Short mmCIF file of C-alpha atoms and ligand atoms in Angstrom, two decimals:
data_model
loop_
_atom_site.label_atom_id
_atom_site.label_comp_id
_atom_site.label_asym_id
_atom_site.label_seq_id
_atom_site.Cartn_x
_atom_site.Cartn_y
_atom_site.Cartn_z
CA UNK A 1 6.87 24.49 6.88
CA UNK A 2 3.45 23.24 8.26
CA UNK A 3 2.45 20.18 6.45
CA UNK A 4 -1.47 18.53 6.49
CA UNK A 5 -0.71 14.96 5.76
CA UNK A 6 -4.42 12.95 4.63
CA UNK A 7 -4.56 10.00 3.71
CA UNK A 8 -7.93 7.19 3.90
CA UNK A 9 -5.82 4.43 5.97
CA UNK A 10 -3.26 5.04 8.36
CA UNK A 11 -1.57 2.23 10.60
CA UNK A 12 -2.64 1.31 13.46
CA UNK A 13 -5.83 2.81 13.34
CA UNK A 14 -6.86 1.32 9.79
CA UNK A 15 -5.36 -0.55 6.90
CA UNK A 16 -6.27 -2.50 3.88
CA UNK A 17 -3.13 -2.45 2.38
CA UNK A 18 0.48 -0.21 2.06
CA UNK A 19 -1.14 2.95 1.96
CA UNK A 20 -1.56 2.63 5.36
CA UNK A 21 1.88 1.70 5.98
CA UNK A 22 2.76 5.01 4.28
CA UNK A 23 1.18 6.47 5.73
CA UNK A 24 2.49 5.68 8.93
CA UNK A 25 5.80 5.76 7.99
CA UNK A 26 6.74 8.37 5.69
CA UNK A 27 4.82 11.32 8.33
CA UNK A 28 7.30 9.53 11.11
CA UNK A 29 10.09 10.26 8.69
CA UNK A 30 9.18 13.58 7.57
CA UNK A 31 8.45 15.10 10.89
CA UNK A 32 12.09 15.08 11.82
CA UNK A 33 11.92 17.90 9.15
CA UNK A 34 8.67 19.21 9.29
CA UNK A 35 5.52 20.65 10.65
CA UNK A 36 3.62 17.15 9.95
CA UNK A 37 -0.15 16.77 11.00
CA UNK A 38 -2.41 13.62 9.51
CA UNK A 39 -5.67 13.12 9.09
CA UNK A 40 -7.74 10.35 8.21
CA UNK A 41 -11.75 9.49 8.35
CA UNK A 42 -12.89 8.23 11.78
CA UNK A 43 -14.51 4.26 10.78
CA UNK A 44 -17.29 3.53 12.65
CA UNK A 45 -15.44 0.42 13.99
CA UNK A 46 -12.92 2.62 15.87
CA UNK A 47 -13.64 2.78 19.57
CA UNK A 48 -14.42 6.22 20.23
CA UNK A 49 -13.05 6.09 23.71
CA UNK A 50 -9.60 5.68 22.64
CA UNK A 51 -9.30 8.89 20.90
CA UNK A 52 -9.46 12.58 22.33
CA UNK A 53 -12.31 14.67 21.60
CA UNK A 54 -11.15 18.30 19.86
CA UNK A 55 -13.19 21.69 19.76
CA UNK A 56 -12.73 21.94 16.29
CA UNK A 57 -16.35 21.49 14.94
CA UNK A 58 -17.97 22.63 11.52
CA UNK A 59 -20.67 22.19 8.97
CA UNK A 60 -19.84 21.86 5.07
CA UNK A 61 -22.18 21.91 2.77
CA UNK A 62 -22.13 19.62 -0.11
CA UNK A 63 -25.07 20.37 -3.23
CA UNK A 64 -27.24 22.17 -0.76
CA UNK A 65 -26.84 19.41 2.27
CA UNK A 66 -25.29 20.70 5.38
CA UNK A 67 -23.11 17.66 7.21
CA UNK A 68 -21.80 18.11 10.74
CA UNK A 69 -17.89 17.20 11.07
CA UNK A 70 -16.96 16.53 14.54
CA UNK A 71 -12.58 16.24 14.75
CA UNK A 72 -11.02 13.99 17.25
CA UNK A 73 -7.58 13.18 17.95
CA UNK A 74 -4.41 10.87 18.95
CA UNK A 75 -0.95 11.88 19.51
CA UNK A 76 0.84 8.63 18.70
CA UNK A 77 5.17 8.82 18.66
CA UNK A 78 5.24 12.10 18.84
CA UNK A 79 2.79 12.60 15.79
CA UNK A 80 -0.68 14.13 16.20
CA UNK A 81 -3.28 12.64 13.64
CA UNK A 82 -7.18 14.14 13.59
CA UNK A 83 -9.73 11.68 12.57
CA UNK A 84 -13.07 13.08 10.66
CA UNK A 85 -16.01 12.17 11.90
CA UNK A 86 -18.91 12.66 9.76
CA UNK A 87 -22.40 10.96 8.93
CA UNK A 88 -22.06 8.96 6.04
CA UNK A 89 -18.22 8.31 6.13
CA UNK A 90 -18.07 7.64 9.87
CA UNK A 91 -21.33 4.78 10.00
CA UNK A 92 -19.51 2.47 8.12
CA UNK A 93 -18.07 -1.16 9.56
CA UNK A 94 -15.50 -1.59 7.10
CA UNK A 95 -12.81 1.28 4.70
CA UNK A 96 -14.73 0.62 1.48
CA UNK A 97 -16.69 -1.94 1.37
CA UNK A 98 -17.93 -5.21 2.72
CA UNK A 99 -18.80 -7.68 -0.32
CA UNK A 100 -18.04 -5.12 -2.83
CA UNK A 101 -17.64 -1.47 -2.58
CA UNK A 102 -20.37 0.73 -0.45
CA UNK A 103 -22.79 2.32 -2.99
CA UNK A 104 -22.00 5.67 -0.84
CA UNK A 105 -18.55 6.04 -1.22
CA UNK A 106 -18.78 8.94 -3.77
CA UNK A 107 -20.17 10.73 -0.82
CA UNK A 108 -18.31 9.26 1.78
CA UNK A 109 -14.54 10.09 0.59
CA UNK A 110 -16.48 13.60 -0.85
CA UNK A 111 -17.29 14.56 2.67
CA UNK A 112 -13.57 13.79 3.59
CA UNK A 113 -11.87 15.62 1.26
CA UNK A 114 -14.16 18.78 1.71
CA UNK A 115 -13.26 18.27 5.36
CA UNK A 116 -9.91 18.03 4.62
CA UNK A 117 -9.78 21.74 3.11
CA UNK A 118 -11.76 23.33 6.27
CA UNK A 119 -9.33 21.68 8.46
CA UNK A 120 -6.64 22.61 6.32
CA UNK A 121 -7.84 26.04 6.33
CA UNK A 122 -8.67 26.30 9.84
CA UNK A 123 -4.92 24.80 10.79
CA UNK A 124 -3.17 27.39 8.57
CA UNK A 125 -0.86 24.81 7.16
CA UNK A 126 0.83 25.77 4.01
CA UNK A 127 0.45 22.52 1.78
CA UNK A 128 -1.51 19.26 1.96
CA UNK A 129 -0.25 16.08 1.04
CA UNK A 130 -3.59 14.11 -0.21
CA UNK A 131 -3.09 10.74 -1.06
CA UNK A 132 -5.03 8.15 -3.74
CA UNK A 133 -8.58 9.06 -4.96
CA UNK A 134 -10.17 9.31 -1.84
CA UNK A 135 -8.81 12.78 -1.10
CA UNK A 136 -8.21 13.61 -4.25
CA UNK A 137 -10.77 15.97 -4.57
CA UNK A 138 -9.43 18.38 -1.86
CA UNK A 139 -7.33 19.80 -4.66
CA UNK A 140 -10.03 20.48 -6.61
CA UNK A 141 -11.64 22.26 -3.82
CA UNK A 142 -8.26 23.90 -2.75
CA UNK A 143 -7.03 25.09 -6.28
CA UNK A 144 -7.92 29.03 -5.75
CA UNK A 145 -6.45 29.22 -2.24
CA UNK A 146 -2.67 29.68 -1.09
CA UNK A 147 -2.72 26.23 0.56
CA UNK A 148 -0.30 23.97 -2.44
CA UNK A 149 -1.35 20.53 -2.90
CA UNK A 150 0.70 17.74 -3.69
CA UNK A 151 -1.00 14.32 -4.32
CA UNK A 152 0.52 10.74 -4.47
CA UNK A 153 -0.79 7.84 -6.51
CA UNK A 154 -0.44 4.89 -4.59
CA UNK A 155 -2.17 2.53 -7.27
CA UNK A 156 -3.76 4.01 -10.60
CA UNK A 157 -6.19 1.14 -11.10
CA UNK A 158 -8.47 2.76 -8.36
CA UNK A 159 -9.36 5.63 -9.07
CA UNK A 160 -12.94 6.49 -7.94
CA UNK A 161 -15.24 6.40 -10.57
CA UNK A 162 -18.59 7.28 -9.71
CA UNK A 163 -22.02 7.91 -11.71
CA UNK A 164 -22.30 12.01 -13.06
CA UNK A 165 -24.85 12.85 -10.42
CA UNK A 166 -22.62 12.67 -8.07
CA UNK A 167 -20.95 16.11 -9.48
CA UNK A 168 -24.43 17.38 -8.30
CA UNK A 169 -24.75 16.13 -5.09
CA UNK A 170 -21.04 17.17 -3.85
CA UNK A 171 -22.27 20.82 -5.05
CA UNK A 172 -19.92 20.46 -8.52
CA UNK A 173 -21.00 22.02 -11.34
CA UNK A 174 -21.30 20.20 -14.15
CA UNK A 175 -19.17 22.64 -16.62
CA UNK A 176 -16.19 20.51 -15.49
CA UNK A 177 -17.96 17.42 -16.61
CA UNK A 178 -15.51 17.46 -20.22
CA UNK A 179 -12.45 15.00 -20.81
CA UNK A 180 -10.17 17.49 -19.65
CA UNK A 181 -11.42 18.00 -16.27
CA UNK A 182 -13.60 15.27 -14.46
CA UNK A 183 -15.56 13.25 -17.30
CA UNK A 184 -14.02 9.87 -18.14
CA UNK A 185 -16.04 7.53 -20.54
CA UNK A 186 -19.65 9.29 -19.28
CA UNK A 187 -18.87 9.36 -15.54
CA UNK A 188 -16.79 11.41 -12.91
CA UNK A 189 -13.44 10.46 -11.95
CA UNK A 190 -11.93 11.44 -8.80
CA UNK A 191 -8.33 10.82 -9.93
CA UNK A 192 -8.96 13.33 -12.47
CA UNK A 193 -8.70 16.12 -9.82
CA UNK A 194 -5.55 14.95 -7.92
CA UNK A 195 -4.09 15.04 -11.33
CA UNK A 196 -5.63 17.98 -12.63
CA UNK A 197 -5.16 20.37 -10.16
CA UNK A 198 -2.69 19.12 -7.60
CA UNK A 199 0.74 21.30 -7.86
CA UNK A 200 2.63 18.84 -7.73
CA UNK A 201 1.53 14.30 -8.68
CA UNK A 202 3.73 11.93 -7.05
CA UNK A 203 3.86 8.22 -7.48
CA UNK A 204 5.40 5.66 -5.26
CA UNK A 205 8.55 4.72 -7.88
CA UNK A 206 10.40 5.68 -10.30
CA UNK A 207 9.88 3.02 -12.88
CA UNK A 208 5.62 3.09 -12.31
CA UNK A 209 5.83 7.34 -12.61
CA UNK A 210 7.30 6.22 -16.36
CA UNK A 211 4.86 3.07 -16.61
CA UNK A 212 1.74 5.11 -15.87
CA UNK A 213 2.26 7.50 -18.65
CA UNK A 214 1.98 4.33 -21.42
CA UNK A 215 -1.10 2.60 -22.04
CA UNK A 216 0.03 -0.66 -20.38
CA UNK A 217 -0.34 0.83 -17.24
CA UNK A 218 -2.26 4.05 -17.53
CA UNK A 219 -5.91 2.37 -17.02
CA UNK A 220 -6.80 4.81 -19.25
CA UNK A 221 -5.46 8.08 -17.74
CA UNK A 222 -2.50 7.74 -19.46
CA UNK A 223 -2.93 10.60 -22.08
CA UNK A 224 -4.31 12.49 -19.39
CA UNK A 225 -1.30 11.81 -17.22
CA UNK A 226 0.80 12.88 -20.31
CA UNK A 227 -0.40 16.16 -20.06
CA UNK A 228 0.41 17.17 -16.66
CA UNK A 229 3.89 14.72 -16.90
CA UNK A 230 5.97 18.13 -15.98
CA UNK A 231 4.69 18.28 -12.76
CA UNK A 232 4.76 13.61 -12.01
CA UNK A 233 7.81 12.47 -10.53
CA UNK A 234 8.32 8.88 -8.57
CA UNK A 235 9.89 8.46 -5.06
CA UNK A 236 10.41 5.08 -3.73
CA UNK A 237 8.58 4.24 -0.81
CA UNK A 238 10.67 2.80 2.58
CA UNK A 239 9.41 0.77 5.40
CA UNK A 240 9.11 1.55 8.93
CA UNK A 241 12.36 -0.19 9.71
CA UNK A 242 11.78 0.51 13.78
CA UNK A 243 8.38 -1.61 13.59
CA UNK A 244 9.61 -4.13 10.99
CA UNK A 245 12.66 -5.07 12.94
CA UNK A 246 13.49 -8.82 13.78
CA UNK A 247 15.74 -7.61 16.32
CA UNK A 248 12.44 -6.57 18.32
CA UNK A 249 9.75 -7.63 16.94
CA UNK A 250 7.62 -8.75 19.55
CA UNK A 251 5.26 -10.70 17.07
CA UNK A 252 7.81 -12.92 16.12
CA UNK A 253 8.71 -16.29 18.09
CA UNK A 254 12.16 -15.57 18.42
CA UNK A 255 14.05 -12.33 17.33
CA UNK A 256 17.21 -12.40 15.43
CA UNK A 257 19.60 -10.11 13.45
CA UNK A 258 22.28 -10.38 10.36
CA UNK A 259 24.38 -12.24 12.80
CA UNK A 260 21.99 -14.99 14.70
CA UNK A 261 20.49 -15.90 10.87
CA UNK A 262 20.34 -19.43 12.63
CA UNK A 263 17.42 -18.33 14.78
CA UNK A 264 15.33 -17.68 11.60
CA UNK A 265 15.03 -21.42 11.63
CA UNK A 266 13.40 -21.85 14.43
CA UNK A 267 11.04 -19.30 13.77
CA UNK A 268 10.37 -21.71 10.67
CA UNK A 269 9.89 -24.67 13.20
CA UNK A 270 7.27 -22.79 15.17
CA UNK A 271 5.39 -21.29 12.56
CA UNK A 272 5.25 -24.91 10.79
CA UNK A 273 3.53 -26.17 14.19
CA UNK A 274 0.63 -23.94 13.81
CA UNK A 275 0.47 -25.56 10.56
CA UNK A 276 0.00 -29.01 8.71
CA UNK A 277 3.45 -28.86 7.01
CA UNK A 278 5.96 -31.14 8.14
CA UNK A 279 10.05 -30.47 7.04
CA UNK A 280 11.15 -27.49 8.35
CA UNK A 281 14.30 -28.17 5.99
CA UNK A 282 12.79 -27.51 2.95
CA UNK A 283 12.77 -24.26 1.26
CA UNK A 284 9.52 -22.25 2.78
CA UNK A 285 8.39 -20.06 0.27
CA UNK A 286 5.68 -17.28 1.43
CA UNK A 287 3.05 -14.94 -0.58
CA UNK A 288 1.45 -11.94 1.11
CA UNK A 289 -1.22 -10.22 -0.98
CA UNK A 290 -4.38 -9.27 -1.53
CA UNK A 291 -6.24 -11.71 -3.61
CA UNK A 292 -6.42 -9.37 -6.58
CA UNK A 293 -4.96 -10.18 -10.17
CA UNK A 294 -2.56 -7.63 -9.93
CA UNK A 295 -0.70 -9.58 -7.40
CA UNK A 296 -0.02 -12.75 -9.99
CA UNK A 297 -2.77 -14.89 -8.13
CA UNK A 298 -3.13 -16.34 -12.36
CA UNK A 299 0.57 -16.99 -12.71
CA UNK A 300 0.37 -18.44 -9.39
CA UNK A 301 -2.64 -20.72 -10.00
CA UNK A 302 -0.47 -21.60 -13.68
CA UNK A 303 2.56 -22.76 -11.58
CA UNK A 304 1.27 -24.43 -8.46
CA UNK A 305 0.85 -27.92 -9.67
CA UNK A 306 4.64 -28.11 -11.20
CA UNK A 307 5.55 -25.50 -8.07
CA UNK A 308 4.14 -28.01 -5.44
CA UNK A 309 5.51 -30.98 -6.72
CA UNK A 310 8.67 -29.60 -5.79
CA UNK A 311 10.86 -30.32 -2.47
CA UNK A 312 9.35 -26.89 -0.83
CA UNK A 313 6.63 -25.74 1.13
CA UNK A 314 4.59 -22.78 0.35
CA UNK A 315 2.23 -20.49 2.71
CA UNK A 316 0.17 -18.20 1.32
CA UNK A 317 -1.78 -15.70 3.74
CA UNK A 318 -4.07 -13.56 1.50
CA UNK A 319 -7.61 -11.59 1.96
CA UNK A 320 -10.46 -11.33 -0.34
CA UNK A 321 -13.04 -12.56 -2.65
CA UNK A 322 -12.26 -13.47 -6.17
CA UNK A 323 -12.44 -16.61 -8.75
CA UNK A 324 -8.59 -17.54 -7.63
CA UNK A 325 -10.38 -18.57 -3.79
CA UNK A 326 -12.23 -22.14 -4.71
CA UNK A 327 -9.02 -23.13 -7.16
CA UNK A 328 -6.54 -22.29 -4.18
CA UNK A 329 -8.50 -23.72 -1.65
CA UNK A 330 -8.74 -27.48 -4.19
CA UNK A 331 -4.58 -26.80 -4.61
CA UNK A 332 -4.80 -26.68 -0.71
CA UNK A 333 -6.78 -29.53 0.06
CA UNK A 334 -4.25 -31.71 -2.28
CA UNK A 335 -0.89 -30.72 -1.57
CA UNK A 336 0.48 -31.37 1.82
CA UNK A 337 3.44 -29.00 1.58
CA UNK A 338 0.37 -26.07 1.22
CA UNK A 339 -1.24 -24.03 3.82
CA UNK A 340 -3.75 -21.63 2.66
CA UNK A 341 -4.67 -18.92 5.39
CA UNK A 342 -7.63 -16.43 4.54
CA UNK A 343 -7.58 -13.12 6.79
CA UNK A 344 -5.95 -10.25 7.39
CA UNK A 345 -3.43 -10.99 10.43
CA UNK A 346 -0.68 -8.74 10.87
CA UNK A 347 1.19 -10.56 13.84
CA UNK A 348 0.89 -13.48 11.31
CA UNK A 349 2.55 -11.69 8.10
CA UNK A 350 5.34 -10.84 10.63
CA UNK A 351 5.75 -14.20 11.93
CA UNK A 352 5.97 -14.88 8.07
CA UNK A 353 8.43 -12.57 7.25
CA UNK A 354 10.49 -14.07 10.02
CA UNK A 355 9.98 -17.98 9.14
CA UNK A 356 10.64 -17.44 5.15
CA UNK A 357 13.45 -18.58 3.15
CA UNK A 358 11.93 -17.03 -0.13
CA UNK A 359 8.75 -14.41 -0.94
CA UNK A 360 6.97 -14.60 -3.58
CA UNK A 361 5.85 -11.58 -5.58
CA UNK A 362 4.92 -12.31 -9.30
CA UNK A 363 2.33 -9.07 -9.15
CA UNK A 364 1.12 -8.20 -13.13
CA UNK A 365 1.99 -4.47 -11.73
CA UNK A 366 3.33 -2.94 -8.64
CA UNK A 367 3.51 0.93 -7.63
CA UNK A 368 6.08 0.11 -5.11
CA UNK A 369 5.49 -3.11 -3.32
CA UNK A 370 6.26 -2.99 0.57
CA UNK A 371 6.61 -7.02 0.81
CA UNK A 372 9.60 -7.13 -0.73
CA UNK A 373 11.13 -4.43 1.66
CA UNK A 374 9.42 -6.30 4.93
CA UNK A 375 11.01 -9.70 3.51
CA UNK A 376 14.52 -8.43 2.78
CA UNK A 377 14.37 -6.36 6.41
CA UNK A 378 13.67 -9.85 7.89
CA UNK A 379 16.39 -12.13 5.47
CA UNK A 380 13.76 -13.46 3.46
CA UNK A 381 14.94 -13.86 -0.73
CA UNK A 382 12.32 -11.75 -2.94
CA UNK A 383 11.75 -13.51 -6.10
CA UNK A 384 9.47 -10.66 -8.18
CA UNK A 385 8.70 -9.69 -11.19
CA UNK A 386 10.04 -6.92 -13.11
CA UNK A 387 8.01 -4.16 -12.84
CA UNK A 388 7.20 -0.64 -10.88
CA UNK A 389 8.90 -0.66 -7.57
CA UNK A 390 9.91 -3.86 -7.35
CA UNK A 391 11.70 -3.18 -10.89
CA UNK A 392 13.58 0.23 -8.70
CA UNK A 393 14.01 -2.00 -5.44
CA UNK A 394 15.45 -6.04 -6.15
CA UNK A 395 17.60 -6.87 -8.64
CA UNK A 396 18.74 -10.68 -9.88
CA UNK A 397 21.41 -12.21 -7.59
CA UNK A 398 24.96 -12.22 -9.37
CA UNK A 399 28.35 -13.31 -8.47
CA UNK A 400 29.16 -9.96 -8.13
CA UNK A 401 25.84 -8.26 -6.86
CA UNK A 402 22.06 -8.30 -6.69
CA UNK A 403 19.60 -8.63 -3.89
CA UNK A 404 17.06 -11.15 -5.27
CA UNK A 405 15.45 -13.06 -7.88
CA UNK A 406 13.98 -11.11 -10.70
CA UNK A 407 11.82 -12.52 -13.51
CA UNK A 408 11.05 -10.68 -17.15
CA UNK A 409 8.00 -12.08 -18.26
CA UNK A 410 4.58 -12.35 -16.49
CA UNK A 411 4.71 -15.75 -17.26
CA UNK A 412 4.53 -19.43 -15.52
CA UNK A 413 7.73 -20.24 -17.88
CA UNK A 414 9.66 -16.95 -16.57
CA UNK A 415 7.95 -17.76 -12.59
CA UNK A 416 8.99 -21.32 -12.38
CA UNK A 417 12.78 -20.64 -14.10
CA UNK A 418 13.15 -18.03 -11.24
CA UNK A 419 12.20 -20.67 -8.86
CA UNK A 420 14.76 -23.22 -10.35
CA UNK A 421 17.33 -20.18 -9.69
CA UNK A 422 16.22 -19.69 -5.99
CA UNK A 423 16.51 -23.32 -5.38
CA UNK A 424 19.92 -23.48 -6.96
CA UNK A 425 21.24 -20.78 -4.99
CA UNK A 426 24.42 -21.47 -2.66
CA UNK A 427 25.26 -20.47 0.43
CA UNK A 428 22.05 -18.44 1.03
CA UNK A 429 23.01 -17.05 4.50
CA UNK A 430 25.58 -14.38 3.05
CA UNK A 431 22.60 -13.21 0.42
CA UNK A 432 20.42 -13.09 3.38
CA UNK A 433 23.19 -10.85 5.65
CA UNK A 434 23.64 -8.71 2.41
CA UNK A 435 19.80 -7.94 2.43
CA UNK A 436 19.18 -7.22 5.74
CA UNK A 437 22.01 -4.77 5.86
CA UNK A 438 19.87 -2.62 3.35
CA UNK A 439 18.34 0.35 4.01
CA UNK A 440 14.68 0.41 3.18
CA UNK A 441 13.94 3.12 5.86
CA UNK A 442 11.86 6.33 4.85
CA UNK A 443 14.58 8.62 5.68
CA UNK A 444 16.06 8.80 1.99
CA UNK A 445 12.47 9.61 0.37
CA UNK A 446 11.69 11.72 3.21
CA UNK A 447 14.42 13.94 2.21
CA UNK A 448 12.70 14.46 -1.75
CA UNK A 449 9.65 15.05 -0.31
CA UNK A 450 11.07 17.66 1.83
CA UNK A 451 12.83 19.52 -1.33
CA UNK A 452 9.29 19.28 -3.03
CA UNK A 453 7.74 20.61 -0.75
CA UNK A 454 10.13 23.45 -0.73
CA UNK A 455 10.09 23.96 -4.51
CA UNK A 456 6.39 24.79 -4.16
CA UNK A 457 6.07 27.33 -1.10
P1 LIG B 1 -0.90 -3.27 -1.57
O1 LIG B 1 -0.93 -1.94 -0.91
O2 LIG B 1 -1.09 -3.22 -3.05
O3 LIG B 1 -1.81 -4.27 -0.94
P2 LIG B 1 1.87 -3.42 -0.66
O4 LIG B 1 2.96 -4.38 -0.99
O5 LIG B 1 2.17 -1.98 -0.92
O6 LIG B 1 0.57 -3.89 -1.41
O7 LIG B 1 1.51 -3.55 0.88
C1 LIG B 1 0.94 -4.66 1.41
C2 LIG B 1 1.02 -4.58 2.92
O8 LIG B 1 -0.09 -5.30 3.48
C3 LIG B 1 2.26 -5.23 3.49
O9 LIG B 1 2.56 -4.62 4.73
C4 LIG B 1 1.79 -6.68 3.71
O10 LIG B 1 2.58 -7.37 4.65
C5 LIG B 1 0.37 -6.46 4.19
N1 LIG B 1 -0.59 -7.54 3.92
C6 LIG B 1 -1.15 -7.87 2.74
N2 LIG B 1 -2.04 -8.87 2.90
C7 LIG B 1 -2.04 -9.18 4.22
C8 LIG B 1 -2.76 -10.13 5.04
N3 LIG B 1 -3.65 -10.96 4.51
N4 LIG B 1 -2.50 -10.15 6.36
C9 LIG B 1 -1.59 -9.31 6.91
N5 LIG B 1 -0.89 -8.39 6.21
C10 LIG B 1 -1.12 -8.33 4.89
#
């Protein structure tokens, strides 16, 4: 079974979020099974010395422009990945976007996924595994050949929605500009065509493959996910439990395992150093998220002043751009048991992971959610809320069972009566042992997308 495996983000080379850690991960898992090959674009802040240079070369041609595609290469752990290197997708600084989204992007992730099918083609593998919008339209492309498709939405609320003239300049033709095939509300919708003519749609859970297909949490496609529902199914997403281990983790201050749970307090007292907090005895709770509504920056905001009066301390390390930044940074400024860090630092989230007694993750909606995974793997408590993945993957802390918190209502009320619970818990250290002894590896969901795979060659 050869596999072509093509996602936008892939870690190390690029991430934004867990797509990347995906698709890292799952490929590593599969590939004790499978023929596995990845591809991703090449960014045009990747140094082009660190990657191999391939003789695979072609032209496509997109609405009567030719574009060159140059393929280079890394074998990383055993896994080789080609990179696409193309005008227009490669010239770019940044994934998306640098204030908001590049204006080219239509064309951008178009070139890709047209790449995607020549090299697919020109690899002879028998299915490619395309992953979110930005690849989505290899299907499209790839629907009258013998290569099966299977795509996986990672998050439904992007979806790549671009003006209709972009049909014409990727060479479309506008007779599948029509509700049923590309059109939504008078533009073109990448999505669409993973959906549409994919053979098989995954999504990242099992409780967001049923939430997508209501109007909740359909952003609109959910009729149009309705349709094709015979051929959705949801498979939880792991971690990379070799990379997120606090055994080894060489990002960490000190490493530690389910039996030297001690240690994770002197993590604490390091990572407090590099801060302005002060008790290292207090409850540290952490939040690790985009700054995006959908990961409960309101219910967040609606809490913190009752939240930060309490005997805790709180770090939040977050990216982005959005009204929750000035009212953060004010909460900041005020509270002393508050550090606010803005950047993406993954050595930091680790040293996170590894410092926290509790993580916050009140997200509005979650696919899957990798924090809470990362957080148990490291005996920190998830406190979430109850939806998607994180709905499939912690559940409330019993006498009897449970791995968690777990809150009903989007709500401050529901938040800060799940925080009263954490803070009331006993004898946290067992709780912590029970989580870490988990197994959040990609082996399990490797295995289903193995026996998909199957189903459709
Ligand atoms: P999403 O893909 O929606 O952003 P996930 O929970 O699936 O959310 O994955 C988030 C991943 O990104 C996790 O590995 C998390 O630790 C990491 N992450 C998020 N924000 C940051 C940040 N500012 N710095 C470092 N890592 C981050």
């Amino acid at each position: 079974m050869k596999i072509l495996f093509a996602s936008s983000e892939i870690f190390p080379y690029a991430k934004s979020g867990g797509l990347a850690d995906v698709a890292s991960s799952l490929p590593k898992a599969l590939s004790k099974e499978v023929d596995i090959i990845r591809v991703m674009p090449f960014y045009g802040f990747m140094d082009e010395s660190k990657f191999d240079k391939t003789d695979i070369q072609y032209d496509i041609n997109l609405g009567g422009i030719n574009y060159k595609i140059e393929i280079l290469s890394r074998l990383d752990e055993d896994i080789l990945t080609y990179f696409i290197k193309a005008p227009l997708l490669s010239d770019t600084q940044n994934l998306y976007g640098d204030s908001g989204a590049y204006a080219n992007n239509d064309m951008r992730f178009g070139i890709f996924s047209k790449a995607i099918c020549s090299l697919a083609s020109s690899l002879h593998v028998e299915l490619v595994h395309l992953n979110d919008w930005h690849c989505a339209l290899s299907a499209f492309w790839l629907k009258n050949s013998d290569i099966k498709t299977v795509f996986t939405i990672h998050n439904l609320a992007y979806q790549g929605i671009f003006e209709v003239q972009t049909l014409d300049r990727l060479g479309i033709s506008r007779e599948h500009f029509n509700f049923q095939d590309l059109e939504f509300w008078g533009k073109c919708n990448f999505m669409k065509a993973g959906i549409r003519y994919s053979d098989a749609i995954t999504t990242v859970s099992p409780t967001y493959a049923k939430e997508i297909l209501t109007p909740k949490f359909g952003c609109g496609l959910d009729g149009f996910l309705n349709f094709y529902k015979e051929k959705l199914s949801g498979i939880l997403n792991g971690i990379d439990t070799d990379f997120f281990n606090p055994k080894t983790d060489r990002a960490i201050f000190k490493n530690y395992d389910k039996n030297s749970l001690n240690i994770k307090k002197e993590n604490k007292k390091e990572l407090l150093k590099k801060t302005k907090l002060k008790d290292e005895n207090l409850p540290l709770f952490i939040m690790i998220s985009r700054l995006v509504e959908q990961k409960g920056f309101g219910i967040i905001l609606d809490s913190l002043e009752d939240f930060l009066k309490k005997e805790l301390n709180l770090i939040i390390l977050t990216e982005g751009s959005s009204e929750y930044r000035t009212p953060l940074v004010e909460f900041a400024k005020k509270y002393k048991n508050f550090e606010l860090i803005f950047g993406y630092d993954e050595n930091l989230s680790h040293q996170l992971y590894a410092s926290g007694d509790f993580l916050l993750m009140p997200s509005l909606f979650e696919p899957c959610g990798l924090n809470q995974m990362i957080a148990m793997r490291y005996g920190t408590l998830p406190i979430v809320h109850n939806t998607g993945g994180l709905k499939d993957s912690v559940h409330e802390k019993t006498k009897k069972c449970g791995n968690g918190i777990v809150f009903s209502k989007p709500s401050k009320k529901s938040f800060m009566l799940a925080i009263r619970r954490a803070l009331k818990l006993k004898n946290t250290n067992s709780l912590r042992e029970f989580d870490m002894s988990c197994d959040f590896s990609f082996e399990k969901s490797a295995k289903k997308y193995k026996k998909l795979y199957k189903e459709l060659l």
